Amino acid sequence: MNMSNNFTSWGRPFTDAKMDMYGGDVTQRYQLGAQQMTVPDDKFSEGVQKTQQPIVTGTSVIGLKFKDGIMLAADNLASYGSLARFKDIQRLYGVGSNTIIGAAGDMSDFQHVQHQLDTLITDEYCHDDGHSLGPAQIYEYMSTLMYHRRSQLNPLWNAFVVGGVDPKSGESTLAYVDLLGTTYSAPTIGTGYASMIAIPLLRRLVEDRQEPLNKEDALDIIKTCMKVLFYRDARSLNKFQVATITKEGSEISQSMSVDTEWGFAEGIRGYGGQTQ
Amino acid sequence: MSSIGTGYDLSASTYSPDGRIFQIEYANKAVENAGTVIGIRTKDGVILAAQKLLDSKLLVSGTAKRILTADMHIGMASAGLRADGKHLQTRAREECKNYRDNYMSPIPLKHLSDRLGSYLNAYTLYSSVRPFGISTVISSCDKNGPQLYAIEPSGLYWGYQATAIGKGKQLAQTELEKLNFDELSMRQAVFEAARIIHLVHDPTKDKGFELEISWIGKDSQYKHVHVPAQLYDEANELGKTQAESGRMQE
């Protein structure tokens, strides 16, 4: 028996591992999972497919905590495979007045989530009880939604960054939730490509910083990260928006870009130009 | 009413020989006994005001509101059976949500009035149900401009420049007819509404009440909200003194 500690080699419980360590037939004993699954029972059920891949996608979202709140950024590109299909897509979305979410992954699923959240906010508004949903509540709702959908084997193919500041307590929230229902909260967050490329930069510039980070410096850091991401991520665009959320409220900027320098590319194999 | 006891008033699905449906008329009686509600449509937005009669001195002030919200851009206030009013809000809320789900845009008030009118009308057609004991004023302000409608227990609905329902309907309507709606600002309309609600209230006869005022339009970022506390206090105080001095003159 493979006793590897790596979960990817554990195999699937009812197919690969039919015998337990004493030689008993596991499939005969543990039927819990099978009972909970919806049993396909019509002519078409074998043809039914759930979302198995994203189609029109957005690339990474980054976010950081600064002195007065949260700053998020995402570029304006929605790709169709490797084709830069839509170049004016907004991937930051305001939920209520104190929360903004940024979405990577499938853009149609993102639009669906936007509508879900709008419905939620309107529902709360109609209660007219003096309460409103802050970022912590929006985050909880989204993590529940995403985990629920992945448990239906029908995930919303996104990774979200949720950022906001509670207007009453002034407490800021910066958190992540993805298509598996995975969640975490941190002072700096990046999805997808940014989790590999921008996070080391963000950690050095934000988390290792000694003095408090003001809004202007935070924007500089965001721009630095978006520039590096544009250099290295082939599904990115040098046209992005920045969202700022403070206790006073939230704002999504106009699209902006950063200056880039491609002179070095000439001498690098793989960037084109060379024949050999 | 001479027809009482003739048997034609027991069901909403039976006409009297002279062509009336008494259950609907009785429902209107429930409306006439309720606290006054008025709606004013100005060029920039719509104001709703309600006289919430207090059944008990022990009620916490500001609770059990009479002016309700059905969507970000829709306000409603009913006069009549309070529970029926709450139920109609629930229905209105569903209509608004369904419209948004289907068309991805806010429901036009004209459309909502029609849906709610049909809903109320359905309760006048069967012997197994009773008509709603409410009239409802609904307000909105969107890309179609400011809109104000009132729906009656029969399901009939009309669009208004200004309207009043409930106990003080007659007097309130007389006052509303004096207003110049082309000139009136939302803020002015709030003061007029407060004044009229205080005017129709007779402190010697009626029980105590709490004034409610909401607005939607330019001054409220096109969301339906109760007016800000400061404006409310101003309008309430001024309305009270104006009504008192009005009574002194009489």
JSON list of C-alpha atoms in Angstrom, two decimals, chain A residues 111 115 118-119 121-123 125-129, chain B residues 70-72 93 97 100-101 104 223-226:
[
{"chain": "A", "resi": 111, "resn": "GLN", "atom": "CA", "xyz": [-21.29, 38.18, -13.52]},
{"chain": "A", "resi": 115, "resn": "HIS", "atom": "CA", "xyz": [-26.09, 39.45, -9.51]},
{"chain": "A", "resi": 118, "resn": "ASP", "atom": "CA", "xyz": [-26.88, 42.53, -5.67]},
{"chain": "A", "resi": 119, "resn": "THR", "atom": "CA", "xyz": [-29.89, 40.44, -4.72]},
{"chain": "A", "resi": 121, "resn": "ILE", "atom": "CA", "xyz": [-27.79, 43.62, -0.75]},
{"chain": "A", "resi": 122, "resn": "THR", "atom": "CA", "xyz": [-31.27, 44.57, -1.97]},
{"chain": "A", "resi": 123, "resn": "ASP", "atom": "CA", "xyz": [-32.85, 42.00, 0.34]},
{"chain": "A", "resi": 125, "resn": "TYR", "atom": "CA", "xyz": [-31.88, 46.98, 2.22]},
{"chain": "A", "resi": 126, "resn": "CYS", "atom": "CA", "xyz": [-35.60, 46.16, 2.18]},
{"chain": "A", "resi": 127, "resn": "HIS", "atom": "CA", "xyz": [-35.49, 45.08, 5.82]},
{"chain": "A", "resi": 128, "resn": "ASP", "atom": "CA", "xyz": [-34.77, 48.72, 6.62]},
{"chain": "A", "resi": 129, "resn": "ASP", "atom": "CA", "xyz": [-33.54, 47.81, 10.10]},
{"chain": "B", "resi": 70, "resn": "ALA", "atom": "CA", "xyz": [-39.85, 46.91, -1.85]},
{"chain": "B", "resi": 71, "resn": "ASP", "atom": "CA", "xyz": [-36.63, 47.52, -3.77]},
{"chain": "B", "resi": 72, "resn": "MET", "atom": "CA", "xyz": [-33.78, 50.02, -3.71]},
{"chain": "B", "resi": 93, "resn": "ARG", "atom": "CA", "xyz": [-40.46, 42.39, -2.98]},
{"chain": "B", "resi": 97, "resn": "LYS", "atom": "CA", "xyz": [-36.69, 40.52, -7.49]},
{"chain": "B", "resi": 100, "resn": "ARG", "atom": "CA", "xyz": [-34.42, 42.02, -11.78]},
{"chain": "B", "resi": 101, "resn": "ASP", "atom": "CA", "xyz": [-33.63, 38.33, -12.26]},
{"chain": "B", "resi": 104, "resn": "MET", "atom": "CA", "xyz": [-31.33, 42.66, -15.06]},
{"chain": "B", "resi": 223, "resn": "LYS", "atom": "CA", "xyz": [-32.78, 55.34, -3.28]},
{"chain": "B", "resi": 224, "resn": "HIS", "atom": "CA", "xyz": [-35.92, 55.00, -1.20]},
{"chain": "B", "resi": 225, "resn": "VAL", "atom": "CA", "xyz": [-35.08, 56.05, 2.35]},
{"chain": "B", "resi": 226, "resn": "HIS", "atom": "CA", "xyz": [-36.67, 57.65, 5.35]}
]
